[in-house]
Amino acid sequence: MKIEYCTWDSGFFNKKIGKIEYDQSPEGDLIRLLQTAGEDGYQLIYVFGDEETFVPDTVLNQFNGRLVDRKCLYSKTINTDDSCESNAIEYQLTELTNDLESLALLSGTHSRFRLDKGFDNADFHRLYSIWMTRSLKKEIADKIFVVAESDKVMGMITLQLAEHVGHIGLCAVSESAQSKGYGSSLINACVNEVIAKHLHQLEVPTQMENVTACHFYEKCGFSIKSITNTYHFWL
């Protein structure tokens, strides 16, 4: 167990940020690492643990920490006969529009970077805007699918293709377009793309407290592959 410097996060948020993979080592080991982090000028430490790994309250209270996220990674096995109809179309443009930016922000409603008040709301806004922009430029996504009404994008999903697995990144449907089947159309578009690329798994992360999203993915045939507990320690 050690402190790893988070280069990208530190530069983006203009704070010295590190992370610790907490592996159920003795409580004293984590305390010593957090003390060292404070001495080394770290302002924020992310601590990640698996589903069964929780940081004791005594450590949280001593180092200004709290559980900010229980991330559920959902997975679905894809077979060639899973191909299905979808009204979603592939988005080809590369410029960030107001519609897409709004949907990107909506997809992060339960993000730890939005809910943790140690971050400014402007930080969250900038983070998800950049995420959407980089996806449009195909830097961190291979495909973007959308559903639209009268040329207005009402829902979108980003998909990154890796060996054997398709990874869904951002996914959102406008609040005014709920219950129209748009979410299922977006998932179906990803399933069809995974089949076309001869991949076998489709994965998507969400937050456990985002009950609506969890129920939606389960309805679409996904099951939980792993749960990660995430803590923020503001030193």
mmCIF file of C-alpha atoms in Angstrom:
data_model
loop_
_atom_site.group_PDB
_atom_site.id
_atom_site.type_symbol
_atom_site.label_atom_id
_atom_site.label_comp_id
_atom_site.label_asym_id
_atom_site.label_seq_id
_atom_site.Cartn_x
_atom_site.Cartn_y
_atom_site.Cartn_z
ATOM 1 C CA MET A 1 0.000 0.000 0.000
ATOM 2 C CA LYS A 2 1.478 3.352 -1.045
ATOM 3 C CA ILE A 3 0.653 6.890 -2.139
ATOM 4 C CA GLU A 4 0.579 7.420 -5.898
ATOM 5 C CA TYR A 5 0.730 10.952 -7.274
ATOM 6 C CA CYS A 6 -2.208 11.728 -9.596
ATOM 7 C CA THR A 7 -0.593 13.785 -12.343
ATOM 8 C CA TRP A 8 -3.676 14.561 -14.407
ATOM 9 C CA ASP A 9 -5.973 15.334 -11.461
ATOM 10 C CA SER A 10 -3.360 17.525 -9.774
ATOM 11 C CA GLY A 11 -2.857 19.583 -12.912
ATOM 12 C CA PHE A 12 -6.543 19.853 -13.722
ATOM 13 C CA PHE A 13 -7.740 20.861 -10.249
ATOM 14 C CA ASN A 14 -4.563 22.795 -9.376
ATOM 15 C CA LYS A 15 -4.151 20.795 -6.168
ATOM 16 C CA LYS A 16 -1.615 18.195 -5.086
ATOM 17 C CA ILE A 17 -3.686 15.003 -5.269
ATOM 18 C CA GLY A 18 -2.688 11.414 -4.612
ATOM 19 C CA LYS A 19 -4.389 8.055 -4.317
ATOM 20 C CA ILE A 20 -4.111 4.981 -2.133
ATOM 21 C CA GLU A 21 -5.393 1.512 -3.000
ATOM 22 C CA TYR A 22 -6.593 0.360 0.419
ATOM 23 C CA ASP A 23 -6.183 -3.403 0.697
ATOM 24 C CA GLN A 24 -7.421 -4.068 4.229
ATOM 25 C CA SER A 25 -3.935 -3.484 5.615
ATOM 26 C CA PRO A 26 -3.831 -2.645 9.335
ATOM 27 C CA GLU A 27 -5.484 0.661 10.227
ATOM 28 C CA GLY A 28 -2.152 1.996 11.446
ATOM 29 C CA ASP A 29 -0.622 1.619 7.973
ATOM 30 C CA LEU A 30 -3.297 3.836 6.446
ATOM 31 C CA ILE A 31 -2.889 6.395 9.237
ATOM 32 C CA ARG A 32 0.852 6.582 8.630
ATOM 33 C CA LEU A 33 0.335 7.052 4.891
ATOM 34 C CA LEU A 34 -2.172 9.860 5.440
ATOM 35 C CA GLN A 35 0.196 11.532 7.911
ATOM 36 C CA THR A 36 2.982 11.282 5.344
ATOM 37 C CA ALA A 37 0.700 12.720 2.665
ATOM 38 C CA GLY A 38 -0.010 15.750 4.831
ATOM 39 C CA GLU A 39 3.689 16.260 5.531
ATOM 40 C CA ASP A 40 4.426 16.041 1.789
ATOM 41 C CA GLY A 41 1.938 18.787 0.958
ATOM 42 C CA TYR A 42 -0.882 16.707 -0.482
ATOM 43 C CA GLN A 43 -4.205 18.536 -0.317
ATOM 44 C CA LEU A 44 -6.424 15.632 -1.307
ATOM 45 C CA ILE A 45 -6.022 11.862 -1.164
ATOM 46 C CA TYR A 46 -8.365 9.445 -2.899
ATOM 47 C CA VAL A 47 -8.635 6.106 -1.102
ATOM 48 C CA PHE A 48 -10.088 3.206 -3.085
ATOM 49 C CA GLY A 49 -11.238 -0.106 -1.650
ATOM 50 C CA ASP A 50 -13.315 -3.030 -2.804
ATOM 51 C CA GLU A 51 -16.909 -3.725 -1.796
ATOM 52 C CA GLU A 52 -15.946 -5.188 1.577
ATOM 53 C CA THR A 53 -13.275 -2.613 2.437
ATOM 54 C CA PHE A 54 -14.385 0.323 4.586
ATOM 55 C CA VAL A 55 -12.217 2.942 6.262
ATOM 56 C CA PRO A 56 -12.888 3.115 10.035
ATOM 57 C CA ASP A 57 -14.694 6.192 11.360
ATOM 58 C CA THR A 58 -11.752 6.966 13.635
ATOM 59 C CA VAL A 59 -9.532 7.466 10.564
ATOM 60 C CA LEU A 60 -12.206 9.462 8.716
ATOM 61 C CA ASN A 61 -12.623 11.816 11.665
ATOM 62 C CA GLN A 62 -8.880 12.234 12.200
ATOM 63 C CA PHE A 63 -8.078 13.114 8.584
ATOM 64 C CA ASN A 64 -11.239 14.862 7.351
ATOM 65 C CA GLY A 65 -12.309 11.984 5.151
ATOM 66 C CA ARG A 66 -15.629 10.652 3.962
ATOM 67 C CA LEU A 67 -17.089 8.024 1.687
ATOM 68 C CA VAL A 68 -18.022 9.913 -1.484
ATOM 69 C CA ASP A 69 -18.913 7.126 -3.894
ATOM 70 C CA ARG A 70 -19.737 3.444 -4.174
ATOM 71 C CA LYS A 71 -19.119 2.822 -7.853
ATOM 72 C CA CYS A 72 -20.924 -0.107 -9.438
ATOM 73 C CA LEU A 73 -19.367 -1.553 -12.565
ATOM 74 C CA TYR A 74 -22.096 -3.290 -14.542
ATOM 75 C CA SER A 75 -21.295 -5.899 -17.175
ATOM 76 C CA LYS A 76 -23.274 -7.758 -19.818
ATOM 77 C CA THR A 77 -22.178 -10.697 -21.947
ATOM 78 C CA ILE A 78 -22.972 -10.032 -25.603
ATOM 79 C CA ASN A 79 -23.876 -12.819 -28.021
ATOM 80 C CA THR A 80 -24.222 -12.519 -31.775
ATOM 81 C CA ASP A 81 -27.978 -13.098 -31.530
ATOM 82 C CA ASP A 82 -28.384 -10.121 -29.152
ATOM 83 C CA SER A 83 -28.641 -7.683 -32.069
ATOM 84 C CA CYS A 84 -31.636 -5.414 -31.561
ATOM 85 C CA GLU A 85 -33.472 -2.450 -33.042
ATOM 86 C CA SER A 86 -32.327 1.048 -32.145
ATOM 87 C CA ASN A 87 -33.486 4.526 -33.088
ATOM 88 C CA ALA A 88 -30.118 5.974 -32.087
ATOM 89 C CA ILE A 89 -27.733 7.181 -34.763
ATOM 90 C CA GLU A 90 -23.981 7.683 -34.732
ATOM 91 C CA TYR A 91 -22.969 11.293 -34.097
ATOM 92 C CA GLN A 92 -20.332 12.465 -36.571
ATOM 93 C CA LEU A 93 -19.614 16.098 -35.643
ATOM 94 C CA THR A 94 -16.712 17.072 -33.400
ATOM 95 C CA GLU A 95 -17.787 20.408 -31.909
ATOM 96 C CA LEU A 96 -19.244 20.565 -28.404
ATOM 97 C CA THR A 97 -22.828 21.855 -28.646
ATOM 98 C CA ASN A 98 -25.017 23.162 -25.845
ATOM 99 C CA ASP A 99 -27.214 20.057 -26.100
ATOM 100 C CA LEU A 100 -24.297 17.676 -25.691
ATOM 101 C CA GLU A 101 -22.694 19.699 -22.915
ATOM 102 C CA SER A 102 -25.974 19.737 -20.969
ATOM 103 C CA LEU A 103 -26.309 15.974 -21.354
ATOM 104 C CA ALA A 104 -22.712 15.439 -20.258
ATOM 105 C CA LEU A 105 -23.377 17.441 -17.085
ATOM 106 C CA LEU A 106 -26.602 15.529 -16.524
ATOM 107 C CA SER A 107 -24.704 12.245 -16.747
ATOM 108 C CA GLY A 108 -22.536 13.426 -13.849
ATOM 109 C CA THR A 109 -25.380 14.280 -11.475
ATOM 110 C CA HIS A 110 -24.155 11.701 -8.949
ATOM 111 C CA SER A 111 -20.440 12.192 -9.640
ATOM 112 C CA ARG A 112 -18.152 12.449 -6.617
ATOM 113 C CA PHE A 113 -16.691 15.589 -8.210
ATOM 114 C CA ARG A 114 -20.108 17.216 -8.081
ATOM 115 C CA LEU A 115 -21.228 15.981 -4.670
ATOM 116 C CA ASP A 116 -17.978 16.668 -2.804
ATOM 117 C CA LYS A 117 -18.159 20.341 -1.864
ATOM 118 C CA GLY A 118 -14.379 20.463 -1.680
ATOM 119 C CA PHE A 119 -14.587 20.976 -5.437
ATOM 120 C CA ASP A 120 -16.117 24.081 -6.976
ATOM 121 C CA ASN A 121 -19.146 23.531 -9.187
ATOM 122 C CA ALA A 122 -17.070 25.130 -11.953
ATOM 123 C CA ASP A 123 -14.539 22.277 -11.558
ATOM 124 C CA PHE A 124 -17.268 19.705 -12.126
ATOM 125 C CA HIS A 125 -18.646 21.628 -15.105
ATOM 126 C CA ARG A 126 -15.204 21.942 -16.694
ATOM 127 C CA LEU A 127 -14.371 18.270 -16.057
ATOM 128 C CA TYR A 128 -17.462 16.912 -17.807
ATOM 129 C CA SER A 129 -17.284 19.434 -20.631
ATOM 130 C CA ILE A 130 -13.725 18.307 -21.346
ATOM 131 C CA TRP A 131 -14.793 14.658 -21.082
ATOM 132 C CA MET A 132 -17.473 15.267 -23.720
ATOM 133 C CA THR A 133 -15.120 17.286 -25.926
ATOM 134 C CA ARG A 134 -12.431 14.613 -25.870
ATOM 135 C CA SER A 135 -15.053 11.978 -26.646
ATOM 136 C CA LEU A 136 -16.232 13.964 -29.667
ATOM 137 C CA LYS A 137 -12.650 14.169 -30.898
ATOM 138 C CA LYS A 138 -12.349 10.364 -30.519
ATOM 139 C CA GLU A 139 -9.561 10.723 -27.953
ATOM 140 C CA ILE A 140 -11.316 8.711 -25.237
ATOM 141 C CA ALA A 141 -14.286 7.277 -27.154
ATOM 142 C CA ASP A 142 -14.639 5.470 -30.447
ATOM 143 C CA LYS A 143 -18.350 5.995 -30.998
ATOM 144 C CA ILE A 144 -21.034 8.434 -29.873
ATOM 145 C CA PHE A 145 -24.685 7.603 -30.432
ATOM 146 C CA VAL A 146 -27.550 10.063 -30.033
ATOM 147 C CA VAL A 147 -31.330 10.238 -30.169
ATOM 148 C CA ALA A 148 -32.879 13.469 -31.417
ATOM 149 C CA GLU A 149 -36.199 15.264 -31.790
ATOM 150 C CA SER A 150 -36.487 17.943 -34.472
ATOM 151 C CA ASP A 151 -32.696 18.255 -34.723
ATOM 152 C CA LYS A 152 -32.332 18.653 -30.956
ATOM 153 C CA VAL A 153 -30.204 15.966 -29.283
ATOM 154 C CA MET A 154 -32.254 14.486 -26.446
ATOM 155 C CA GLY A 155 -29.937 11.670 -25.389
ATOM 156 C CA MET A 156 -26.376 10.503 -25.945
ATOM 157 C CA ILE A 157 -23.979 7.710 -25.042
ATOM 158 C CA THR A 158 -20.223 7.340 -25.542
ATOM 159 C CA LEU A 159 -18.544 4.014 -26.274
ATOM 160 C CA GLN A 160 -14.894 3.012 -26.161
ATOM 161 C CA LEU A 161 -13.908 -0.251 -27.820
ATOM 162 C CA ALA A 162 -11.141 -2.381 -26.313
ATOM 163 C CA GLU A 163 -10.044 -5.964 -26.692
ATOM 164 C CA HIS A 164 -13.118 -8.135 -26.038
ATOM 165 C CA VAL A 165 -14.942 -5.311 -24.202
ATOM 166 C CA GLY A 166 -16.955 -2.201 -24.990
ATOM 167 C CA HIS A 167 -16.826 0.490 -22.283
ATOM 168 C CA ILE A 168 -19.696 2.958 -21.944
ATOM 169 C CA GLY A 169 -18.522 6.307 -20.566
ATOM 170 C CA LEU A 170 -21.121 9.080 -20.542
ATOM 171 C CA CYS A 171 -24.814 8.295 -20.851
ATOM 172 C CA ALA A 172 -27.797 10.591 -20.360
ATOM 173 C CA VAL A 173 -31.290 11.341 -21.623
ATOM 174 C CA SER A 174 -32.789 14.798 -21.227
ATOM 175 C CA GLU A 175 -35.226 15.060 -18.328
ATOM 176 C CA SER A 176 -37.922 16.245 -20.744
ATOM 177 C CA ALA A 177 -37.535 13.082 -22.828
ATOM 178 C CA GLN A 178 -37.726 10.420 -20.153
ATOM 179 C CA SER A 179 -39.921 7.312 -20.549
ATOM 180 C CA LYS A 180 -39.743 7.353 -24.357
ATOM 181 C CA GLY A 181 -37.403 4.403 -24.716
ATOM 182 C CA TYR A 182 -34.437 6.578 -25.648
ATOM 183 C CA GLY A 183 -32.175 5.062 -23.011
ATOM 184 C CA SER A 184 -32.833 1.550 -24.320
ATOM 185 C CA SER A 185 -32.169 2.727 -27.880
ATOM 186 C CA LEU A 186 -28.785 4.097 -26.825
ATOM 187 C CA ILE A 187 -27.840 0.856 -25.050
ATOM 188 C CA ASN A 188 -29.039 -1.168 -28.053
ATOM 189 C CA ALA A 189 -26.831 0.893 -30.356
ATOM 190 C CA CYS A 190 -23.834 0.000 -28.196
ATOM 191 C CA VAL A 191 -24.799 -3.670 -28.164
ATOM 192 C CA ASN A 192 -25.034 -3.680 -31.964
ATOM 193 C CA GLU A 193 -21.640 -1.988 -32.260
ATOM 194 C CA VAL A 194 -20.041 -4.505 -29.894
ATOM 195 C CA ILE A 195 -21.456 -7.329 -32.008
ATOM 196 C CA ALA A 196 -20.219 -5.699 -35.214
ATOM 197 C CA LYS A 197 -16.720 -5.487 -33.740
ATOM 198 C CA HIS A 198 -16.855 -9.123 -32.565
ATOM 199 C CA LEU A 199 -16.502 -8.207 -28.894
ATOM 200 C CA HIS A 200 -18.082 -10.183 -26.065
ATOM 201 C CA GLN A 201 -18.701 -7.840 -23.141
ATOM 202 C CA LEU A 202 -20.276 -4.448 -22.561
ATOM 203 C CA GLU A 203 -19.493 -2.565 -19.341
ATOM 204 C CA VAL A 204 -20.834 0.615 -17.788
ATOM 205 C CA PRO A 205 -20.074 2.276 -14.423
ATOM 206 C CA THR A 206 -22.559 4.143 -12.277
ATOM 207 C CA GLN A 207 -22.999 5.114 -8.644
ATOM 208 C CA MET A 208 -24.837 2.852 -6.221
ATOM 209 C CA GLU A 209 -26.866 5.798 -4.963
ATOM 210 C CA ASN A 210 -28.047 6.443 -8.522
ATOM 211 C CA VAL A 211 -30.858 3.957 -8.013
ATOM 212 C CA THR A 212 -32.642 4.894 -11.246
ATOM 213 C CA ALA A 213 -29.551 4.144 -13.344
ATOM 214 C CA CYS A 214 -28.872 0.884 -11.502
ATOM 215 C CA HIS A 215 -32.421 -0.338 -12.109
ATOM 216 C CA PHE A 216 -32.215 0.712 -15.757
ATOM 217 C CA TYR A 217 -29.001 -1.206 -16.439
ATOM 218 C CA GLU A 218 -30.331 -4.262 -14.640
ATOM 219 C CA LYS A 219 -33.490 -4.083 -16.755
ATOM 220 C CA CYS A 220 -31.222 -4.012 -19.828
ATOM 221 C CA GLY A 221 -29.611 -7.286 -18.736
ATOM 222 C CA PHE A 222 -26.522 -5.976 -16.955
ATOM 223 C CA SER A 223 -25.307 -7.373 -13.648
ATOM 224 C CA ILE A 224 -22.835 -6.002 -11.111
ATOM 225 C CA LYS A 225 -19.260 -7.057 -11.816
ATOM 226 C CA SER A 226 -17.591 -5.099 -9.011
ATOM 227 C CA ILE A 227 -18.167 -2.351 -6.448
ATOM 228 C CA THR A 228 -15.483 0.167 -5.506
ATOM 229 C CA ASN A 229 -15.677 2.288 -2.359
ATOM 230 C CA THR A 230 -14.102 5.715 -2.851
ATOM 231 C CA TYR A 231 -13.084 8.083 -0.058
ATOM 232 C CA HIS A 232 -11.834 11.662 -0.244
ATOM 233 C CA PHE A 233 -9.451 12.915 2.439
ATOM 234 C CA TRP A 234 -8.976 16.686 2.432
ATOM 235 C CA LEU A 235 -5.760 17.160 4.370
#
